[in-house]
Amino acid sequence: MSMSSLGTYAWDGTENLMGNDRYHSFVRMRPDADMNKVRSEIKQLLKRILPWDDLKQIGCVDAGIELESVAGQRTKDTTVRTTSIILLVVAFVMLFTAVMNYILVVISLLVNRARQVALRKVLGAPHREFYTMTLKEAGIHLIMALAMMTLLLLAGKDWISELMGVGITTLFSRQTFMVLTVVCLVVLICCGILPGAIYSRIPLTYAYRLYSENKRLWKLSLLAFQFVLTTMLLCVLSTVYRQYDYMLSKDMGYQYDRVAYVNVSALHGDSIYSLAREIERLPCVEKTAASYSLFCEWQSGDNVLLPGNPRELFNCANLFFAEQGLVETMGLELVRGRGFKRLEHPGWTQEMLVDERFAQRMKEVAGIDDVIGQQFVNSSVGDEYPMTVVGVVKNFVMGSLVSRDERPMMVTNGNVFTHYIMMKLQAVTAENMQAVQQLCDRLYPDADLSVKPYAAELADCYNDTRHTRDMILIGCLASLLITLIGLIGYVRDEVQRRSRELAIRKVMGASAHELQRLFLRSIAVIALPSIIIGTALGWYLSTLLMQQFPDKMPLSLASFAVCALLVLCIIVAVVYLQTRRVSNSNPVNYLKTE
């Protein structure tokens, strides 16, 4: 909202410039505005209106406003760039695997179409006719794929919108259509030109004799690419899954598994205090505490000073107000001193809880060894209200593991200006949550008071990671499915081509398992190196992906080995099932036509 409207809804700090000086805002420029000129004029404006003497006295040597264009600002973020690269790789893998599989199918059909193509050549068909034929076939398949894509988008629009974080209509923008058109043209050229080139090279002699070439090297090469890409995606997927689970199960320095909260921003001080006491009387509730902010939220900041000294020591995260019970409700560990005392009426006192980072920082900059009982000034309230430290809690994670706030922390004893009522339940069950919700609805039916588990709020901080995981999962499943289709087609063609050879081997005494091992060895020659290469690429991409997480789990060789083994087992299972029928059948069925 606008700065002028802020005071209507909350404390706006207009009487306190020192420390209350950092805001993000948007400025709409005139179309003909010169950014350099605007920056210069803003600098001159600040020179006239800011109390520079007061600022210099507290150690501020400069203050200003930075203007940055919104256009392109998102893509400058390191996390966004890394995620974009990973998703681009996933998209490329899916497309490349699909194109390779299409070409694999075309090559498999080459045996059946060779005589037809050769006859056309005998009758005078030029080479461009075969390119036209394959381009037309690829075009029909591409149109069918686009129609299916549109149906899938419309059927799953809600899920896709939640996954991408934007409306489904964004996918039908001009920029998206341009990218889609380029991708479709590339796919059409690959799926049309390459098969056309293969058909155009078929000799005329195949018009009156059987086509014996099987293009086995081509097929194995295409399968090798698919094995590499599928293994790589599976390794990256396992890394993202493990990182997501790691963040959800990581010790945050406080216990939130039995914590729920209700947003009471619509209520005022007396009502908040009364509701907190009523909730605490419920049998399913162990403890409550009104709080200005949640630990997993972004925290505002204030500068810390010593009474009577204008020099600002450092900036810290200010949780502002919380009442007695915060330590017990959130499972904080009290290192020294005591917690807050219960206030029997709405208000606040000049008692303050800090964390170990605050105590350590104060020792470094002011030489104070023990902050218990010491008075400090925070720039929100000024010298009129010096705060006394009554307790030090063990460091805990403010924000999330993706955007951790490393600043020292302080919080004041009070139940005014609070936005949440935190509650520690016997257990976070549907029945207990419903009991609290019914109480809130009965006492304040006109207010929108929703009871939510704290764990769900914390999990929302990792939505970007979850969305990345889900999109990689989709790409991995699609790539694996396409690879399996290609592998099944290859083995089926090889079994059909070599059926008489297999029958003769069986007549000469070969067992069914020996015949199956024959195919397994031929596949293993390309599968094992491909899986090793795919695992190495998966390790590299996983390392790149993990760079966006400040708090990350170590990469595990065991998980990558499991992924490689899983791909290998799938390949073995497909080959075994495809060769089982011919290996166990009567060889006479394949030799009686000879």
JSON list of C-alpha atoms in Angstrom, two decimals, residues 155-348:
[
{"chain": "A", "resi": 155, "resn": "ALA", "atom": "CA", "xyz": [-7.85, -30.81, -18.29]},
{"chain": "A", "resi": 156, "resn": "GLY", "atom": "CA", "xyz": [-5.13, -30.08, -15.73]},
{"chain": "A", "resi": 157, "resn": "LYS", "atom": "CA", "xyz": [-5.17, -26.27, -15.80]},
{"chain": "A", "resi": 158, "resn": "ASP", "atom": "CA", "xyz": [-5.66, -25.87, -12.04]},
{"chain": "A", "resi": 159, "resn": "TRP", "atom": "CA", "xyz": [-2.79, -28.21, -11.17]},
{"chain": "A", "resi": 160, "resn": "ILE", "atom": "CA", "xyz": [-0.54, -26.67, -13.84]},
{"chain": "A", "resi": 161, "resn": "SER", "atom": "CA", "xyz": [-1.31, -23.14, -12.61]},
{"chain": "A", "resi": 162, "resn": "GLU", "atom": "CA", "xyz": [-0.41, -24.15, -9.04]},
{"chain": "A", "resi": 163, "resn": "LEU", "atom": "CA", "xyz": [2.75, -25.89, -10.25]},
{"chain": "A", "resi": 164, "resn": "MET", "atom": "CA", "xyz": [3.98, -22.94, -12.33]},
{"chain": "A", "resi": 165, "resn": "GLY", "atom": "CA", "xyz": [2.73, -20.17, -10.07]},
{"chain": "A", "resi": 166, "resn": "VAL", "atom": "CA", "xyz": [1.01, -18.36, -12.96]},
{"chain": "A", "resi": 167, "resn": "GLY", "atom": "CA", "xyz": [-2.35, -18.61, -14.70]},
{"chain": "A", "resi": 168, "resn": "ILE", "atom": "CA", "xyz": [-2.84, -21.03, -17.56]},
{"chain": "A", "resi": 169, "resn": "THR", "atom": "CA", "xyz": [-3.45, -18.09, -19.91]},
{"chain": "A", "resi": 170, "resn": "THR", "atom": "CA", "xyz": [0.23, -17.15, -19.51]},
{"chain": "A", "resi": 171, "resn": "LEU", "atom": "CA", "xyz": [1.09, -20.22, -21.58]},
{"chain": "A", "resi": 172, "resn": "PHE", "atom": "CA", "xyz": [-0.81, -18.73, -24.50]},
{"chain": "A", "resi": 173, "resn": "SER", "atom": "CA", "xyz": [1.10, -15.47, -24.65]},
{"chain": "A", "resi": 174, "resn": "ARG", "atom": "CA", "xyz": [2.87, -14.24, -27.76]},
{"chain": "A", "resi": 175, "resn": "GLN", "atom": "CA", "xyz": [6.32, -15.03, -26.38]},
{"chain": "A", "resi": 176, "resn": "THR", "atom": "CA", "xyz": [5.28, -18.58, -25.50]},
{"chain": "A", "resi": 177, "resn": "PHE", "atom": "CA", "xyz": [3.85, -19.14, -28.97]},
{"chain": "A", "resi": 178, "resn": "MET", "atom": "CA", "xyz": [7.09, -17.92, -30.53]},
{"chain": "A", "resi": 179, "resn": "VAL", "atom": "CA", "xyz": [9.14, -20.38, -28.47]},
{"chain": "A", "resi": 180, "resn": "LEU", "atom": "CA", "xyz": [6.66, -23.18, -29.16]},
{"chain": "A", "resi": 181, "resn": "THR", "atom": "CA", "xyz": [6.80, -22.45, -32.90]},
{"chain": "A", "resi": 182, "resn": "VAL", "atom": "CA", "xyz": [10.61, -22.64, -32.94]},
{"chain": "A", "resi": 183, "resn": "VAL", "atom": "CA", "xyz": [10.57, -25.89, -30.96]},
{"chain": "A", "resi": 184, "resn": "CYS", "atom": "CA", "xyz": [7.96, -27.42, -33.28]},
{"chain": "A", "resi": 185, "resn": "LEU", "atom": "CA", "xyz": [9.98, -26.44, -36.35]},
{"chain": "A", "resi": 186, "resn": "VAL", "atom": "CA", "xyz": [13.13, -28.01, -34.91]},
{"chain": "A", "resi": 187, "resn": "VAL", "atom": "CA", "xyz": [11.24, -31.21, -34.02]},
{"chain": "A", "resi": 188, "resn": "LEU", "atom": "CA", "xyz": [9.61, -31.31, -37.47]},
{"chain": "A", "resi": 189, "resn": "ILE", "atom": "CA", "xyz": [12.94, -30.91, -39.24]},
{"chain": "A", "resi": 190, "resn": "CYS", "atom": "CA", "xyz": [14.64, -33.60, -37.12]},
{"chain": "A", "resi": 191, "resn": "CYS", "atom": "CA", "xyz": [11.76, -36.06, -37.45]},
{"chain": "A", "resi": 192, "resn": "GLY", "atom": "CA", "xyz": [11.26, -35.35, -41.16]},
{"chain": "A", "resi": 193, "resn": "ILE", "atom": "CA", "xyz": [14.66, -34.66, -42.69]},
{"chain": "A", "resi": 194, "resn": "LEU", "atom": "CA", "xyz": [16.70, -37.45, -41.08]},
{"chain": "A", "resi": 195, "resn": "PRO", "atom": "CA", "xyz": [14.28, -40.30, -42.00]},
{"chain": "A", "resi": 196, "resn": "GLY", "atom": "CA", "xyz": [13.95, -38.78, -45.47]},
{"chain": "A", "resi": 197, "resn": "ALA", "atom": "CA", "xyz": [17.73, -38.90, -45.88]},
{"chain": "A", "resi": 198, "resn": "ILE", "atom": "CA", "xyz": [17.78, -42.57, -44.83]},
{"chain": "A", "resi": 199, "resn": "TYR", "atom": "CA", "xyz": [15.00, -43.48, -47.27]},
{"chain": "A", "resi": 200, "resn": "SER", "atom": "CA", "xyz": [16.61, -41.59, -50.14]},
{"chain": "A", "resi": 201, "resn": "ARG", "atom": "CA", "xyz": [19.78, -43.70, -49.79]},
{"chain": "A", "resi": 202, "resn": "ILE", "atom": "CA", "xyz": [18.03, -47.08, -50.21]},
{"chain": "A", "resi": 203, "resn": "PRO", "atom": "CA", "xyz": [19.53, -48.76, -53.37]},
{"chain": "A", "resi": 204, "resn": "LEU", "atom": "CA", "xyz": [17.31, -49.55, -56.36]},
{"chain": "A", "resi": 205, "resn": "THR", "atom": "CA", "xyz": [18.23, -53.24, -56.13]},
{"chain": "A", "resi": 206, "resn": "TYR", "atom": "CA", "xyz": [16.01, -53.61, -53.04]},
{"chain": "A", "resi": 207, "resn": "ALA", "atom": "CA", "xyz": [13.01, -53.35, -55.38]},
{"chain": "A", "resi": 208, "resn": "TYR", "atom": "CA", "xyz": [13.47, -57.03, -56.31]},
{"chain": "A", "resi": 209, "resn": "ARG", "atom": "CA", "xyz": [15.30, -58.58, -53.40]},
{"chain": "A", "resi": 210, "resn": "LEU", "atom": "CA", "xyz": [14.84, -58.68, -49.62]},
{"chain": "A", "resi": 211, "resn": "TYR", "atom": "CA", "xyz": [16.18, -55.82, -47.49]},
{"chain": "A", "resi": 212, "resn": "SER", "atom": "CA", "xyz": [18.71, -57.38, -45.15]},
{"chain": "A", "resi": 213, "resn": "GLU", "atom": "CA", "xyz": [20.26, -54.40, -43.39]},
{"chain": "A", "resi": 214, "resn": "ASN", "atom": "CA", "xyz": [18.90, -53.85, -39.90]},
{"chain": "A", "resi": 215, "resn": "LYS", "atom": "CA", "xyz": [20.51, -50.51, -38.97]},
{"chain": "A", "resi": 216, "resn": "ARG", "atom": "CA", "xyz": [21.39, -52.07, -35.63]},
{"chain": "A", "resi": 217, "resn": "LEU", "atom": "CA", "xyz": [24.19, -49.57, -34.97]},
{"chain": "A", "resi": 218, "resn": "TRP", "atom": "CA", "xyz": [21.74, -46.69, -35.46]},
{"chain": "A", "resi": 219, "resn": "LYS", "atom": "CA", "xyz": [19.24, -48.24, -33.06]},
{"chain": "A", "resi": 220, "resn": "LEU", "atom": "CA", "xyz": [21.82, -48.96, -30.37]},
{"chain": "A", "resi": 221, "resn": "SER", "atom": "CA", "xyz": [23.22, -45.42, -30.65]},
{"chain": "A", "resi": 222, "resn": "LEU", "atom": "CA", "xyz": [19.77, -43.89, -30.19]},
{"chain": "A", "resi": 223, "resn": "LEU", "atom": "CA", "xyz": [19.06, -46.21, -27.25]},
{"chain": "A", "resi": 224, "resn": "ALA", "atom": "CA", "xyz": [22.38, -45.23, -25.68]},
{"chain": "A", "resi": 225, "resn": "PHE", "atom": "CA", "xyz": [21.37, -41.55, -25.77]},
{"chain": "A", "resi": 226, "resn": "GLN", "atom": "CA", "xyz": [18.05, -42.41, -24.13]},
{"chain": "A", "resi": 227, "resn": "PHE", "atom": "CA", "xyz": [19.72, -44.46, -21.38]},
{"chain": "A", "resi": 228, "resn": "VAL", "atom": "CA", "xyz": [22.11, -41.59, -20.63]},
{"chain": "A", "resi": 229, "resn": "LEU", "atom": "CA", "xyz": [19.38, -38.96, -20.41]},
{"chain": "A", "resi": 230, "resn": "THR", "atom": "CA", "xyz": [16.98, -41.10, -18.38]},
{"chain": "A", "resi": 231, "resn": "THR", "atom": "CA", "xyz": [19.66, -42.00, -15.83]},
{"chain": "A", "resi": 232, "resn": "MET", "atom": "CA", "xyz": [20.72, -38.36, -15.56]},
{"chain": "A", "resi": 233, "resn": "LEU", "atom": "CA", "xyz": [17.16, -37.17, -14.88]},
{"chain": "A", "resi": 234, "resn": "LEU", "atom": "CA", "xyz": [16.56, -39.90, -12.32]},
{"chain": "A", "resi": 235, "resn": "CYS", "atom": "CA", "xyz": [19.73, -38.90, -10.43]},
{"chain": "A", "resi": 236, "resn": "VAL", "atom": "CA", "xyz": [18.70, -35.22, -10.39]},
{"chain": "A", "resi": 237, "resn": "LEU", "atom": "CA", "xyz": [15.20, -36.20, -9.26]},
{"chain": "A", "resi": 238, "resn": "SER", "atom": "CA", "xyz": [16.58, -38.21, -6.34]},
{"chain": "A", "resi": 239, "resn": "THR", "atom": "CA", "xyz": [18.72, -35.23, -5.30]},
{"chain": "A", "resi": 240, "resn": "VAL", "atom": "CA", "xyz": [15.76, -32.83, -5.31]},
{"chain": "A", "resi": 241, "resn": "TYR", "atom": "CA", "xyz": [13.60, -35.30, -3.36]},
{"chain": "A", "resi": 242, "resn": "ARG", "atom": "CA", "xyz": [16.31, -35.79, -0.73]},
{"chain": "A", "resi": 243, "resn": "GLN", "atom": "CA", "xyz": [16.91, -32.03, -0.43]},
{"chain": "A", "resi": 244, "resn": "TYR", "atom": "CA", "xyz": [13.19, -31.33, 0.00]},
{"chain": "A", "resi": 245, "resn": "ASP", "atom": "CA", "xyz": [12.85, -34.00, 2.69]},
{"chain": "A", "resi": 246, "resn": "TYR", "atom": "CA", "xyz": [16.02, -32.68, 4.31]},
{"chain": "A", "resi": 247, "resn": "MET", "atom": "CA", "xyz": [14.60, -29.16, 4.58]},
{"chain": "A", "resi": 248, "resn": "LEU", "atom": "CA", "xyz": [11.31, -30.39, 6.04]},
{"chain": "A", "resi": 249, "resn": "SER", "atom": "CA", "xyz": [13.02, -32.58, 8.65]},
{"chain": "A", "resi": 250, "resn": "LYS", "atom": "CA", "xyz": [15.97, -30.28, 9.47]},
{"chain": "A", "resi": 251, "resn": "ASP", "atom": "CA", "xyz": [16.22, -29.12, 13.09]},
{"chain": "A", "resi": 252, "resn": "MET", "atom": "CA", "xyz": [15.24, -25.43, 13.04]},
{"chain": "A", "resi": 253, "resn": "GLY", "atom": "CA", "xyz": [16.25, -24.79, 16.63]},
{"chain": "A", "resi": 254, "resn": "TYR", "atom": "CA", "xyz": [12.63, -24.84, 17.79]},
{"chain": "A", "resi": 255, "resn": "GLN", "atom": "CA", "xyz": [9.86, -27.48, 17.95]},
{"chain": "A", "resi": 256, "resn": "TYR", "atom": "CA", "xyz": [6.89, -26.88, 15.69]},
{"chain": "A", "resi": 257, "resn": "ASP", "atom": "CA", "xyz": [5.47, -30.37, 15.11]},
{"chain": "A", "resi": 258, "resn": "ARG", "atom": "CA", "xyz": [2.62, -29.76, 17.59]},
{"chain": "A", "resi": 259, "resn": "VAL", "atom": "CA", "xyz": [2.22, -26.02, 16.95]},
{"chain": "A", "resi": 260, "resn": "ALA", "atom": "CA", "xyz": [-0.72, -24.35, 15.21]},
{"chain": "A", "resi": 261, "resn": "TYR", "atom": "CA", "xyz": [-1.54, -20.68, 14.83]},
{"chain": "A", "resi": 262, "resn": "VAL", "atom": "CA", "xyz": [-4.41, -18.37, 14.01]},
{"chain": "A", "resi": 263, "resn": "ASN", "atom": "CA", "xyz": [-4.01, -15.01, 12.28]},
{"chain": "A", "resi": 264, "resn": "VAL", "atom": "CA", "xyz": [-5.74, -12.39, 14.45]},
{"chain": "A", "resi": 265, "resn": "SER", "atom": "CA", "xyz": [-4.84, -9.28, 12.45]},
{"chain": "A", "resi": 266, "resn": "ALA", "atom": "CA", "xyz": [-8.56, -8.48, 12.21]},
{"chain": "A", "resi": 267, "resn": "LEU", "atom": "CA", "xyz": [-8.80, -8.16, 16.02]},
{"chain": "A", "resi": 268, "resn": "HIS", "atom": "CA", "xyz": [-7.51, -5.54, 18.47]},
{"chain": "A", "resi": 269, "resn": "GLY", "atom": "CA", "xyz": [-5.48, -5.77, 21.67]},
{"chain": "A", "resi": 270, "resn": "ASP", "atom": "CA", "xyz": [-8.27, -6.62, 24.14]},
{"chain": "A", "resi": 271, "resn": "SER", "atom": "CA", "xyz": [-9.86, -9.15, 21.80]},
{"chain": "A", "resi": 272, "resn": "ILE", "atom": "CA", "xyz": [-6.55, -10.83, 21.03]},
{"chain": "A", "resi": 273, "resn": "TYR", "atom": "CA", "xyz": [-5.72, -11.15, 24.73]},
{"chain": "A", "resi": 274, "resn": "SER", "atom": "CA", "xyz": [-9.16, -12.58, 25.54]},
{"chain": "A", "resi": 275, "resn": "LEU", "atom": "CA", "xyz": [-9.10, -15.05, 22.64]},
{"chain": "A", "resi": 276, "resn": "ALA", "atom": "CA", "xyz": [-5.62, -16.30, 23.60]},
{"chain": "A", "resi": 277, "resn": "ARG", "atom": "CA", "xyz": [-6.81, -17.04, 27.15]},
{"chain": "A", "resi": 278, "resn": "GLU", "atom": "CA", "xyz": [-9.95, -18.81, 25.92]},
{"chain": "A", "resi": 279, "resn": "ILE", "atom": "CA", "xyz": [-7.93, -20.98, 23.53]},
{"chain": "A", "resi": 280, "resn": "GLU", "atom": "CA", "xyz": [-5.55, -21.87, 26.36]},
{"chain": "A", "resi": 281, "resn": "ARG", "atom": "CA", "xyz": [-8.48, -23.26, 28.38]},
{"chain": "A", "resi": 282, "resn": "LEU", "atom": "CA", "xyz": [-9.26, -25.88, 25.73]},
{"chain": "A", "resi": 283, "resn": "PRO", "atom": "CA", "xyz": [-8.29, -29.42, 26.86]},
{"chain": "A", "resi": 284, "resn": "CYS", "atom": "CA", "xyz": [-6.37, -30.07, 23.62]},
{"chain": "A", "resi": 285, "resn": "VAL", "atom": "CA", "xyz": [-4.17, -26.97, 24.08]},
{"chain": "A", "resi": 286, "resn": "GLU", "atom": "CA", "xyz": [-1.05, -27.03, 26.28]},
{"chain": "A", "resi": 287, "resn": "LYS", "atom": "CA", "xyz": [0.19, -23.46, 25.88]},
{"chain": "A", "resi": 288, "resn": "THR", "atom": "CA", "xyz": [-0.51, -20.27, 23.90]},
{"chain": "A", "resi": 289, "resn": "ALA", "atom": "CA", "xyz": [1.40, -17.09, 23.13]},
{"chain": "A", "resi": 290, "resn": "ALA", "atom": "CA", "xyz": [0.36, -14.05, 21.13]},
{"chain": "A", "resi": 291, "resn": "SER", "atom": "CA", "xyz": [3.12, -13.04, 18.71]},
{"chain": "A", "resi": 292, "resn": "TYR", "atom": "CA", "xyz": [3.76, -10.22, 16.26]},
{"chain": "A", "resi": 293, "resn": "SER", "atom": "CA", "xyz": [5.35, -12.53, 13.67]},
{"chain": "A", "resi": 294, "resn": "LEU", "atom": "CA", "xyz": [6.02, -16.14, 12.73]},
{"chain": "A", "resi": 295, "resn": "PHE", "atom": "CA", "xyz": [9.58, -17.39, 12.88]},
{"chain": "A", "resi": 296, "resn": "CYS", "atom": "CA", "xyz": [9.43, -18.52, 9.24]},
{"chain": "A", "resi": 297, "resn": "GLU", "atom": "CA", "xyz": [8.39, -15.08, 7.99]},
{"chain": "A", "resi": 298, "resn": "TRP", "atom": "CA", "xyz": [10.67, -12.33, 6.75]},
{"chain": "A", "resi": 299, "resn": "GLN", "atom": "CA", "xyz": [11.53, -10.17, 9.76]},
{"chain": "A", "resi": 300, "resn": "SER", "atom": "CA", "xyz": [11.82, -6.42, 9.93]},
{"chain": "A", "resi": 301, "resn": "GLY", "atom": "CA", "xyz": [14.98, -4.95, 11.42]},
{"chain": "A", "resi": 302, "resn": "ASP", "atom": "CA", "xyz": [16.09, -2.29, 13.87]},
{"chain": "A", "resi": 303, "resn": "ASN", "atom": "CA", "xyz": [19.40, -0.83, 14.87]},
{"chain": "A", "resi": 304, "resn": "VAL", "atom": "CA", "xyz": [20.70, -1.40, 18.42]},
{"chain": "A", "resi": 305, "resn": "LEU", "atom": "CA", "xyz": [22.25, 1.38, 20.54]},
{"chain": "A", "resi": 306, "resn": "LEU", "atom": "CA", "xyz": [23.44, 1.85, 24.11]},
{"chain": "A", "resi": 307, "resn": "PRO", "atom": "CA", "xyz": [21.45, 4.35, 26.21]},
{"chain": "A", "resi": 308, "resn": "GLY", "atom": "CA", "xyz": [22.87, 7.85, 25.92]},
{"chain": "A", "resi": 309, "resn": "ASN", "atom": "CA", "xyz": [25.15, 6.90, 23.01]},
{"chain": "A", "resi": 310, "resn": "PRO", "atom": "CA", "xyz": [23.99, 7.90, 19.49]},
{"chain": "A", "resi": 311, "resn": "ARG", "atom": "CA", "xyz": [26.29, 5.37, 17.78]},
{"chain": "A", "resi": 312, "resn": "GLU", "atom": "CA", "xyz": [24.32, 2.51, 16.26]},
{"chain": "A", "resi": 313, "resn": "LEU", "atom": "CA", "xyz": [26.05, -0.81, 16.98]},
{"chain": "A", "resi": 314, "resn": "PHE", "atom": "CA", "xyz": [24.44, -3.28, 14.58]},
{"chain": "A", "resi": 315, "resn": "ASN", "atom": "CA", "xyz": [21.19, -4.21, 12.91]},
{"chain": "A", "resi": 316, "resn": "CYS", "atom": "CA", "xyz": [19.11, -7.10, 14.18]},
{"chain": "A", "resi": 317, "resn": "ALA", "atom": "CA", "xyz": [15.87, -8.89, 13.31]},
{"chain": "A", "resi": 318, "resn": "ASN", "atom": "CA", "xyz": [13.13, -7.49, 15.51]},
{"chain": "A", "resi": 319, "resn": "LEU", "atom": "CA", "xyz": [10.24, -9.87, 16.22]},
{"chain": "A", "resi": 320, "resn": "PHE", "atom": "CA", "xyz": [8.69, -6.90, 18.07]},
{"chain": "A", "resi": 321, "resn": "PHE", "atom": "CA", "xyz": [6.14, -8.33, 20.52]},
{"chain": "A", "resi": 322, "resn": "ALA", "atom": "CA", "xyz": [5.37, -11.74, 22.00]},
{"chain": "A", "resi": 323, "resn": "GLU", "atom": "CA", "xyz": [3.84, -12.63, 25.32]},
{"chain": "A", "resi": 324, "resn": "GLN", "atom": "CA", "xyz": [4.77, -15.08, 28.04]},
{"chain": "A", "resi": 325, "resn": "GLY", "atom": "CA", "xyz": [4.63, -18.63, 26.75]},
{"chain": "A", "resi": 326, "resn": "LEU", "atom": "CA", "xyz": [6.56, -18.05, 23.51]},
{"chain": "A", "resi": 327, "resn": "VAL", "atom": "CA", "xyz": [9.56, -20.06, 24.75]},
{"chain": "A", "resi": 328, "resn": "GLU", "atom": "CA", "xyz": [7.42, -23.01, 25.86]},
{"chain": "A", "resi": 329, "resn": "THR", "atom": "CA", "xyz": [5.03, -22.92, 22.90]},
{"chain": "A", "resi": 330, "resn": "MET", "atom": "CA", "xyz": [7.73, -22.86, 20.25]},
{"chain": "A", "resi": 331, "resn": "GLY", "atom": "CA", "xyz": [10.11, -25.15, 22.14]},
{"chain": "A", "resi": 332, "resn": "LEU", "atom": "CA", "xyz": [12.94, -22.60, 22.33]},
{"chain": "A", "resi": 333, "resn": "GLU", "atom": "CA", "xyz": [15.91, -23.44, 24.56]},
{"chain": "A", "resi": 334, "resn": "LEU", "atom": "CA", "xyz": [16.55, -20.82, 27.25]},
{"chain": "A", "resi": 335, "resn": "VAL", "atom": "CA", "xyz": [20.33, -20.55, 27.69]},
{"chain": "A", "resi": 336, "resn": "ARG", "atom": "CA", "xyz": [20.53, -17.85, 30.39]},
{"chain": "A", "resi": 337, "resn": "GLY", "atom": "CA", "xyz": [18.12, -15.73, 32.37]},
{"chain": "A", "resi": 338, "resn": "ARG", "atom": "CA", "xyz": [14.36, -16.22, 32.30]},
{"chain": "A", "resi": 339, "resn": "GLY", "atom": "CA", "xyz": [11.42, -15.96, 29.97]},
{"chain": "A", "resi": 340, "resn": "PHE", "atom": "CA", "xyz": [8.73, -13.29, 29.94]},
{"chain": "A", "resi": 341, "resn": "LYS", "atom": "CA", "xyz": [6.28, -12.77, 32.78]},
{"chain": "A", "resi": 342, "resn": "ARG", "atom": "CA", "xyz": [2.57, -13.11, 32.01]},
{"chain": "A", "resi": 343, "resn": "LEU", "atom": "CA", "xyz": [0.77, -9.78, 31.56]},
{"chain": "A", "resi": 344, "resn": "GLU", "atom": "CA", "xyz": [-2.69, -9.82, 33.07]},
{"chain": "A", "resi": 345, "resn": "HIS", "atom": "CA", "xyz": [-3.95, -7.16, 30.68]},
{"chain": "A", "resi": 346, "resn": "PRO", "atom": "CA", "xyz": [-3.20, -5.99, 27.14]},
{"chain": "A", "resi": 347, "resn": "GLY", "atom": "CA", "xyz": [0.03, -3.99, 27.00]},
{"chain": "A", "resi": 348, "resn": "TRP", "atom": "CA", "xyz": [3.78, -4.33, 26.86]}
]
